[in-house]
PDB file of C-alpha atoms in Angstrom:
ATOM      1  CA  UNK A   1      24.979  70.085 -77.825  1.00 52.00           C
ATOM      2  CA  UNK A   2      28.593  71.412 -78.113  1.00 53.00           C
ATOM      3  CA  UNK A   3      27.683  73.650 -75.030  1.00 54.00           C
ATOM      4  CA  UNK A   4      26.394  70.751 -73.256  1.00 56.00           C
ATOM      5  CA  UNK A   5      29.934  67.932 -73.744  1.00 46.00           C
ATOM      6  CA  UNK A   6      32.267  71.053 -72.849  1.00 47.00           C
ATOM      7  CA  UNK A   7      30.445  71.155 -69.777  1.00 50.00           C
ATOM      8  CA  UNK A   8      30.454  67.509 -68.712  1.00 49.00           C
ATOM      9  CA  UNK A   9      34.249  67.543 -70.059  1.00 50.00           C
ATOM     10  CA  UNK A  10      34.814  70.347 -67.319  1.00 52.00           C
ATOM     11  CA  UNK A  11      33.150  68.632 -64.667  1.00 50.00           C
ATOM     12  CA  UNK A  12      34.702  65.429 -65.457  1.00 50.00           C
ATOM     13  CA  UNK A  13      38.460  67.665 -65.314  1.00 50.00           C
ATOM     14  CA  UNK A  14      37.016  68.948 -61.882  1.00 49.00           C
ATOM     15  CA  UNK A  15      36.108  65.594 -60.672  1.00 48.00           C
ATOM     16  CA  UNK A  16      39.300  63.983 -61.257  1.00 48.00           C
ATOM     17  CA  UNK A  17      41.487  67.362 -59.929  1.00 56.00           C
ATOM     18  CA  UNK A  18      39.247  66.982 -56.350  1.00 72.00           C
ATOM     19  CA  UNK A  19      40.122  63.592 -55.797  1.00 95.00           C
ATOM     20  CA  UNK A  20      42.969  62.870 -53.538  1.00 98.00           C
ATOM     21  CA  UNK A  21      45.945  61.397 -54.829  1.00 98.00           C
ATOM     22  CA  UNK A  22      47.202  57.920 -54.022  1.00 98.00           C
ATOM     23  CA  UNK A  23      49.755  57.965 -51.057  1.00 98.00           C
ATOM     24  CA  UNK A  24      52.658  55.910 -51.006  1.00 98.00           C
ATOM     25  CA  UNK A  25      54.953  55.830 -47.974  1.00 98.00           C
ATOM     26  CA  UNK A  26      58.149  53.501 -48.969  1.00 98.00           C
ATOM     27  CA  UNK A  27      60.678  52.509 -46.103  1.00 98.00           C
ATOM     28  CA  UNK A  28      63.615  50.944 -47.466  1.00 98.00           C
ATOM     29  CA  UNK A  29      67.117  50.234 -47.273  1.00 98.00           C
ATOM     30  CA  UNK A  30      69.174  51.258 -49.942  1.00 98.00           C
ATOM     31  CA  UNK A  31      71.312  47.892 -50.716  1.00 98.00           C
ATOM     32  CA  UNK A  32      68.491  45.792 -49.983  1.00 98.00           C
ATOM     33  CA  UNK A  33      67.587  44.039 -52.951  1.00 98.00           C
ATOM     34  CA  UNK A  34      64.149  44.056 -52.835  1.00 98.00           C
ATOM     35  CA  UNK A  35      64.337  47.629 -52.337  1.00 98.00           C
ATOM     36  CA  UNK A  36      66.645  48.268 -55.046  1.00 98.00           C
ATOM     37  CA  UNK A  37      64.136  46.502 -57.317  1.00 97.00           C
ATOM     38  CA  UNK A  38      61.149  48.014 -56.180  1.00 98.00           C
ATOM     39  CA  UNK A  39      62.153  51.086 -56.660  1.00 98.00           C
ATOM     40  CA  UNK A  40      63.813  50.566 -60.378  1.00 97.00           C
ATOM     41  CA  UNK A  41      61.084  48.258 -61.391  1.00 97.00           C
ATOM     42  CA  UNK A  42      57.639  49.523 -59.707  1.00 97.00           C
ATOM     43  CA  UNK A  43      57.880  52.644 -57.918  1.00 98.00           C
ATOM     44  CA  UNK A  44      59.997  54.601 -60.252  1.00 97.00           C
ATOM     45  CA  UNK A  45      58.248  53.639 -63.624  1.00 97.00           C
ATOM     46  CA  UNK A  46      54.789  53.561 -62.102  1.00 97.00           C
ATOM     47  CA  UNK A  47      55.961  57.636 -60.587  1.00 97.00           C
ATOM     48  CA  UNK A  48      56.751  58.364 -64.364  1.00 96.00           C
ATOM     49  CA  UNK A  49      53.382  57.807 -66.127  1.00 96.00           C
ATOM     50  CA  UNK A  50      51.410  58.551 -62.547  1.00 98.00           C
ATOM     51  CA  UNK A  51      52.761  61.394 -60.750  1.00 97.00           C
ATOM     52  CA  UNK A  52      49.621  63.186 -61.146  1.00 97.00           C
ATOM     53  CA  UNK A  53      47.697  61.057 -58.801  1.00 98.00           C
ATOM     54  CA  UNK A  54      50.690  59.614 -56.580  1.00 98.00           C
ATOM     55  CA  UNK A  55      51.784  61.756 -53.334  1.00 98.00           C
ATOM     56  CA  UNK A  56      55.295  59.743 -52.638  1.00 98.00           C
ATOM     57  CA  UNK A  57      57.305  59.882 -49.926  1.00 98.00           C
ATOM     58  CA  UNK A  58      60.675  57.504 -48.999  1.00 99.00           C
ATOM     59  CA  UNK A  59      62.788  56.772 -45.893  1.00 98.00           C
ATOM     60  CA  UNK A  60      65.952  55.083 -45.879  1.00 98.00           C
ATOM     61  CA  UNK A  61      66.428  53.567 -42.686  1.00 98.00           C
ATOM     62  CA  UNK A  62      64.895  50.301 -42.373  1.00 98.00           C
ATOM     63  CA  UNK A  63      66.514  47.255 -40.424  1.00 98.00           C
ATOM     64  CA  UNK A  64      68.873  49.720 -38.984  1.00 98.00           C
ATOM     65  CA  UNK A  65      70.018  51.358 -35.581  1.00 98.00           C
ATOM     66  CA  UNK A  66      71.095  54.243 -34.006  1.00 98.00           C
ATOM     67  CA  UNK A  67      72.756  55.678 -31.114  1.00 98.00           C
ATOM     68  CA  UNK A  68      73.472  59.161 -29.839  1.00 97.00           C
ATOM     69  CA  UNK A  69      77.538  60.477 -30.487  1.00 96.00           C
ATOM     70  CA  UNK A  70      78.171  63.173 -29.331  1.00 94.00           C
ATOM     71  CA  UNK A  71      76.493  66.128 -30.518  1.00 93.00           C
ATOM     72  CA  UNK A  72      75.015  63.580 -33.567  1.00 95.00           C
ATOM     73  CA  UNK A  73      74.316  59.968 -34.135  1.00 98.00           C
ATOM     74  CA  UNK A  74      76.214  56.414 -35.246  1.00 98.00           C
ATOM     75  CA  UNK A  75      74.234  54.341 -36.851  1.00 98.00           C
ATOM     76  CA  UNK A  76      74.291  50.456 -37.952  1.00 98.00           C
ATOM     77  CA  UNK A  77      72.690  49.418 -40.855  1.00 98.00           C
ATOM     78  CA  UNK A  78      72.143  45.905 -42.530  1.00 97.00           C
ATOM     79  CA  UNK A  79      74.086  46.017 -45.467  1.00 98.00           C
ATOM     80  CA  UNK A  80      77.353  47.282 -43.612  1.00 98.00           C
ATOM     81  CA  UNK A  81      78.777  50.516 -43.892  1.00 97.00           C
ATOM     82  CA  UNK A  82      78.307  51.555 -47.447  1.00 98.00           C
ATOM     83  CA  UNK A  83      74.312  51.133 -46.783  1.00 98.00           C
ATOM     84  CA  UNK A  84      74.261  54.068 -43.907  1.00 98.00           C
ATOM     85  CA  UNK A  85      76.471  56.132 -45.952  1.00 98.00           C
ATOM     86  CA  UNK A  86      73.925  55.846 -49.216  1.00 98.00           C
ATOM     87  CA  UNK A  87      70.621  55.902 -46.553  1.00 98.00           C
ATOM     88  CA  UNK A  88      72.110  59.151 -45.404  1.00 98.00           C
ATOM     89  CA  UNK A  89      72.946  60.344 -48.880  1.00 98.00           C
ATOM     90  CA  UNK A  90      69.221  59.784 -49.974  1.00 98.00           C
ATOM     91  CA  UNK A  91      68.393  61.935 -46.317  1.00 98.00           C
ATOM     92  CA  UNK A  92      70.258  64.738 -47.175  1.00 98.00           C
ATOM     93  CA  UNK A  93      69.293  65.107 -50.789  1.00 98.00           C
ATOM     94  CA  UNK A  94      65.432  65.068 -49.806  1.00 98.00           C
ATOM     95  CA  UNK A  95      66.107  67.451 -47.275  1.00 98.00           C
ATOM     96  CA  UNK A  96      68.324  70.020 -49.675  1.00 98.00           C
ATOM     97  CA  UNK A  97      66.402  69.279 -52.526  1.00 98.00           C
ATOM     98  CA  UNK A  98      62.921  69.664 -51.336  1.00 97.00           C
ATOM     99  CA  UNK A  99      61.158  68.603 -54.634  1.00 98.00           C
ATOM    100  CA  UNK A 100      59.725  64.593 -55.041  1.00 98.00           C
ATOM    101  CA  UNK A 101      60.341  65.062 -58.629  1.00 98.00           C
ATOM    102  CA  UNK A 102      64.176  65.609 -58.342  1.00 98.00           C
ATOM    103  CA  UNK A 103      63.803  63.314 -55.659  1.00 98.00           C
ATOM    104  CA  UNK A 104      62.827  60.782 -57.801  1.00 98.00           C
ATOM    105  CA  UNK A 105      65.047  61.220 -60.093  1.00 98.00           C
ATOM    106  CA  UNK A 106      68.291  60.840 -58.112  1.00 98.00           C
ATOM    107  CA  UNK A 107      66.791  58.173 -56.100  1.00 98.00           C
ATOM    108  CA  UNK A 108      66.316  55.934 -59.145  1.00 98.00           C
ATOM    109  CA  UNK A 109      69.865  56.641 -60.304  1.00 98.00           C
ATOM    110  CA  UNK A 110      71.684  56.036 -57.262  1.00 98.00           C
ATOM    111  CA  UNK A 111      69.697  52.680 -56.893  1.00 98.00           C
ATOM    112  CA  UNK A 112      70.092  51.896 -60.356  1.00 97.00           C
ATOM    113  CA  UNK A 113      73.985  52.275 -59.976  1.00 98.00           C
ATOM    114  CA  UNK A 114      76.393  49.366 -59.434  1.00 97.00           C
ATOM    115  CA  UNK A 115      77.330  50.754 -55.930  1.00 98.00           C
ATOM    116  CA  UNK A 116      74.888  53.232 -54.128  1.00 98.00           C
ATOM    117  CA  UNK A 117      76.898  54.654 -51.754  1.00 98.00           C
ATOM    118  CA  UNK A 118      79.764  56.122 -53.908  1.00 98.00           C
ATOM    119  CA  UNK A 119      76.804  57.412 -56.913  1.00 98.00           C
ATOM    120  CA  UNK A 120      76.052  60.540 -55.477  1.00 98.00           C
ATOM    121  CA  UNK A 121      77.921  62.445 -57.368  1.00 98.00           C
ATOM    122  CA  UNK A 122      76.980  61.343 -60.764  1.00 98.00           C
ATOM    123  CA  UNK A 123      73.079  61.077 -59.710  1.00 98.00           C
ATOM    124  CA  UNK A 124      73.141  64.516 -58.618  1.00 98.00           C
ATOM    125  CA  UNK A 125      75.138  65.935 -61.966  1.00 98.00           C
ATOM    126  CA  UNK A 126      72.469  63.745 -63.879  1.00 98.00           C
ATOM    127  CA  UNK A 127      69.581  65.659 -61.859  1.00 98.00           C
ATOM    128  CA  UNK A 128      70.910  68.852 -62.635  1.00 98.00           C
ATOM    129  CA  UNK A 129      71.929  69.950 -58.654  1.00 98.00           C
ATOM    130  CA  UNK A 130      74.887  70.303 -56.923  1.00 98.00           C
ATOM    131  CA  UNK A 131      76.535  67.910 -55.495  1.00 98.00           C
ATOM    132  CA  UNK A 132      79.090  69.834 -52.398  1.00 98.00           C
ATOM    133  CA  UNK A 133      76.456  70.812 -50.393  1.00 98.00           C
ATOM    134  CA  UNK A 134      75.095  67.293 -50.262  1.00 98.00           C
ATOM    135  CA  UNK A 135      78.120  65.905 -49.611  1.00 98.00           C
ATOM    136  CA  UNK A 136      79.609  68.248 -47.162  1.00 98.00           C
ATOM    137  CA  UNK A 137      76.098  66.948 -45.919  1.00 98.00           C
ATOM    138  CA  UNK A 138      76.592  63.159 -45.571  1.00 98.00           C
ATOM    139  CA  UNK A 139      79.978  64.427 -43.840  1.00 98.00           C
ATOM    140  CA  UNK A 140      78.499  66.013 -40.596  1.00 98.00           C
ATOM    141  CA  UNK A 141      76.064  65.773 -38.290  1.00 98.00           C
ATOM    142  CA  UNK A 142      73.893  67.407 -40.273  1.00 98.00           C
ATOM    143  CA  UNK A 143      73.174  64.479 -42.140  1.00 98.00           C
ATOM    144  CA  UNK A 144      73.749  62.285 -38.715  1.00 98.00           C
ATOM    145  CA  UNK A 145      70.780  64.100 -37.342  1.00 98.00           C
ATOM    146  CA  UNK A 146      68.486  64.054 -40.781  1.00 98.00           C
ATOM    147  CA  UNK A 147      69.214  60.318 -40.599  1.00 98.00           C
ATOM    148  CA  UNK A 148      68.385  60.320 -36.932  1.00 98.00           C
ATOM    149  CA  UNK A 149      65.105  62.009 -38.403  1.00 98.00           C
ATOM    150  CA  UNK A 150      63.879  59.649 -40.214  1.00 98.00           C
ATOM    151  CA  UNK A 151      64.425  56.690 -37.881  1.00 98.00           C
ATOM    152  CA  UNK A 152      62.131  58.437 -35.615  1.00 98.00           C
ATOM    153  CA  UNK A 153      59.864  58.725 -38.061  1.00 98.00           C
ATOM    154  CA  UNK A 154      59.381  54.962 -39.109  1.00 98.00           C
ATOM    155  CA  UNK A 155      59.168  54.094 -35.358  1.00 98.00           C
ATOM    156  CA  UNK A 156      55.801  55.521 -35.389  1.00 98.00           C
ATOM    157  CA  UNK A 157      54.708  52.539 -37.529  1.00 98.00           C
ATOM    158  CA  UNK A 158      52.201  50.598 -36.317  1.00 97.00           C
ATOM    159  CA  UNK A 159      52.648  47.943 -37.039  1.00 97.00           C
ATOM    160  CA  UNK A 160      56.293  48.379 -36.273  1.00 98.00           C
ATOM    161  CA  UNK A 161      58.493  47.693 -39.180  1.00 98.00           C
ATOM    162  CA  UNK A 162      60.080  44.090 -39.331  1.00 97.00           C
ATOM    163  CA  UNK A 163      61.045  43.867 -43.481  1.00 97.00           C
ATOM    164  CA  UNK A 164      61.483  45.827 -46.105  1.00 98.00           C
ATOM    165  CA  UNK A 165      60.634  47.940 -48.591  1.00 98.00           C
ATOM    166  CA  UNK A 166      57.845  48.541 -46.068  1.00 98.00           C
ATOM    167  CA  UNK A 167      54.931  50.161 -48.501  1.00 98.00           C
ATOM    168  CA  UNK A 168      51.878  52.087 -47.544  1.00 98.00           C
ATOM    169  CA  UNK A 169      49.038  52.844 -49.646  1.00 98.00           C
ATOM    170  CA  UNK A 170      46.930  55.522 -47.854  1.00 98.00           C
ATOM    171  CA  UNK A 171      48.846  54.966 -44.728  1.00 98.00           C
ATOM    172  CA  UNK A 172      47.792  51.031 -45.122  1.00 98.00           C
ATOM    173  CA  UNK A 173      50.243  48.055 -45.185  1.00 98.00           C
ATOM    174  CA  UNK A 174      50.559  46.362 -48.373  1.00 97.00           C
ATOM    175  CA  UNK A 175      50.910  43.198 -46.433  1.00 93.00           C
ATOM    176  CA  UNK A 176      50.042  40.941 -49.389  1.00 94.00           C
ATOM    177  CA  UNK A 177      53.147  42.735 -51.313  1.00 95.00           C
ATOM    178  CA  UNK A 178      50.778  43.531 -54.573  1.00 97.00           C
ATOM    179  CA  UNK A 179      52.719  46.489 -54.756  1.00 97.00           C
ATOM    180  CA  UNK A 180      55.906  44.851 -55.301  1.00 97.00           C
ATOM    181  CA  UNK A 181      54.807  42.593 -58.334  1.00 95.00           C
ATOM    182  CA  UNK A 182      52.071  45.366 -60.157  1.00 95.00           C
ATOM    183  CA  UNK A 183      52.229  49.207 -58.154  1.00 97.00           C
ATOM    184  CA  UNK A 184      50.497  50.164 -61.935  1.00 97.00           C
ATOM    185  CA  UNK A 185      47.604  48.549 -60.541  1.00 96.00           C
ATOM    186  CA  UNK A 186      47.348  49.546 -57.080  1.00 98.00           C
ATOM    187  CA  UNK A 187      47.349  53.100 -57.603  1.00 98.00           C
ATOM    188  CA  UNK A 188      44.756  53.240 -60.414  1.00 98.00           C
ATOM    189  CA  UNK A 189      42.690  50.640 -58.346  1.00 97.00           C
ATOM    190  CA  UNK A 190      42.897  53.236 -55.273  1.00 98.00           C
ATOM    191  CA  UNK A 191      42.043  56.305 -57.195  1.00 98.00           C
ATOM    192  CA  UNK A 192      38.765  57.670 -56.515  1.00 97.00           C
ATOM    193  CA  UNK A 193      38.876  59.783 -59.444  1.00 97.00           C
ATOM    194  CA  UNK A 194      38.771  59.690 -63.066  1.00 96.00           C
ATOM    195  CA  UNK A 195      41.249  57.231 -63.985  1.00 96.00           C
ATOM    196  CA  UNK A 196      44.012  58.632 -66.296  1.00 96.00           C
ATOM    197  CA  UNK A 197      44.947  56.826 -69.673  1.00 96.00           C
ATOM    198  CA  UNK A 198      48.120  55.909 -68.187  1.00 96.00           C
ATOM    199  CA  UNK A 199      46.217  53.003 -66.298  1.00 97.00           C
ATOM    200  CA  UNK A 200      44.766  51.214 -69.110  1.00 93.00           C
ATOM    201  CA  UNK A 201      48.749  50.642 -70.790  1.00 83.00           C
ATOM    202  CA  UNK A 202      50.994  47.659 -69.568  1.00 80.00           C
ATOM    203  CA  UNK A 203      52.270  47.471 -66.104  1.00 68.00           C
ATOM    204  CA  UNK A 204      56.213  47.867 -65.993  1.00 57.00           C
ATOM    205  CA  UNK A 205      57.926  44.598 -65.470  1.00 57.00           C
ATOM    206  CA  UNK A 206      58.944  43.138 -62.349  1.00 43.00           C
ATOM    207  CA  UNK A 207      61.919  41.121 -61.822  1.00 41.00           C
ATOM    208  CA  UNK A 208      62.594  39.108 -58.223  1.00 37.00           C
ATOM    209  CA  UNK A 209      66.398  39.075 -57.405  1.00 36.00           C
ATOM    210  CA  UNK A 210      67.784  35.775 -56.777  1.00 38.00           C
ATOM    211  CA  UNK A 211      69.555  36.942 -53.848  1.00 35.00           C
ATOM    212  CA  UNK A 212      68.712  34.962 -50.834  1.00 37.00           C
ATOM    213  CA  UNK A 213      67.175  37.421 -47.824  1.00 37.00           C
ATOM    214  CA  UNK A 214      68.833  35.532 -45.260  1.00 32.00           C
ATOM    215  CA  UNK A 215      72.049  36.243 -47.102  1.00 29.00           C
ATOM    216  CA  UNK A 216      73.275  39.683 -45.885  1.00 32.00           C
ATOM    217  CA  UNK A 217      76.484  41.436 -44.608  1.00 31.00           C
ATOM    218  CA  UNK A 218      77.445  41.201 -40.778  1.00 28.00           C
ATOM    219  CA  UNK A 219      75.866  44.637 -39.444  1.00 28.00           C
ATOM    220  CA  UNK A 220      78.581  46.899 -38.910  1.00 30.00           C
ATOM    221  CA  UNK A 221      78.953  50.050 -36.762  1.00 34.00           C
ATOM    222  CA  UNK A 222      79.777  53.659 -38.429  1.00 34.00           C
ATOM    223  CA  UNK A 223      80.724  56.628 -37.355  1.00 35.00           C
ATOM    224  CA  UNK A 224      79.231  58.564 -40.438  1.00 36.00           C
ATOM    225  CA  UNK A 225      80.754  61.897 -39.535  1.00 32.00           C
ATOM    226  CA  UNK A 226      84.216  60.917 -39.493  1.00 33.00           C
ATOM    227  CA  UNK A 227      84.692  58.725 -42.822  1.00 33.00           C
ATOM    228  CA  UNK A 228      86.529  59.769 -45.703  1.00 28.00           C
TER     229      UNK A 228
END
């Protein structure tokens, strides 16, 4: 009998290791609001207690443009200035850090911080990495091109972006924004395998921001590699 639950525990274990994790592809802007909350609220609290069966992946771009300078890129963003310089922060620290759970990490701190853009710093002492070569980073046109990078990687959305945070589960739009208000439930709901314990405990809050979506800064032009 003992033989017999061991086994069906093992297969069970093997079950739930075969099954593909939950994707979730997040384009954002990082002083958007709602992308600031998603992340604090949903994405980063749901990552916590279901990294396991989440394969995450963010790009900071959004309602933004570009245009070749030179031997890099200027770019406009939404939020102003400060936005580009924190969307190309976030680009350079995925590309030097190379690990979603660092990733994570800083992400949620710089987002959680009262100004994004000038956080890096602290996130990155707080993540345990150094912070020069990210900055020396944001400060060329090696982080105008990783930028660059990721715009041309959200234009192959189809359907093309037109709000964010933009969310994808398994390269699906969550058009009816369930992600936003419960992300808990979405990814247990789209796991195939066994479901961890994690899903049967409360869903992290979500909080809307009052902060009209109409009501944003004039979009201003940057020359990223250039600022102080």
């Amino acid at each position: 009998m003992r033989a017999s639950f061991l086994l069906l525990a093992f297969l069970a274990s093997a079950l739930a290791q075969d099954a593909p994790p939950v994707k979730i592809d997040l384009y954002y802007e990082t002083l958007c609001p709602y992308s600031i909350e998603f992340v604090v609220d949903q994405l980063y609290p749901t990552w916590t207690i279901l990294k396991d069966i989440m394969e995450v992946e963010m790009f900071p771009f959004g309602n933004a443009h570009y245009k070749q300078d030179g031997e890099g890129w200027s770019f406009t963003c939404q939020h102003g200035n400060g936005e580009c310089r924190a969307n190309m922060i976030h680009a350079c620290a995925k590309d030097h850090f190379k690990d979603i759970n660092i990733e994570m990490e800083f992400v949620n701190c710089l987002l959680s911080s009262d100004y994004p853009p000038n956080a890096g710093a602290t996130c990155a002492a707080q993540v345990g990495q150094d912070w020069a070569p990210i900055d020396a980073c944001v400060n060329s046109v090696e982080g105008e091109n990783l930028l660059h990078e990721v715009a041309v990687e959200q234009e192959k959305l189809k359907p093309a972006l037109y709000y964010v945070p933009w969310i994808l589960v398994n390269d699906v739009l969550d058009g009816d924004g369930e992600s936003q208000d419960n992300l808990k439930k979405v990814v247990c709901d789209n796991y195939t395998g066994t479901k961890p314990e994690a899903c049967n405990s409360p869903a992290p809050p979500a909080q809307r921001p009052t902060t009209n979506k109409k009501s944003i800064s004039p979009r201003m032009a940057i020359r990223l590699a250039n600022r102080s």
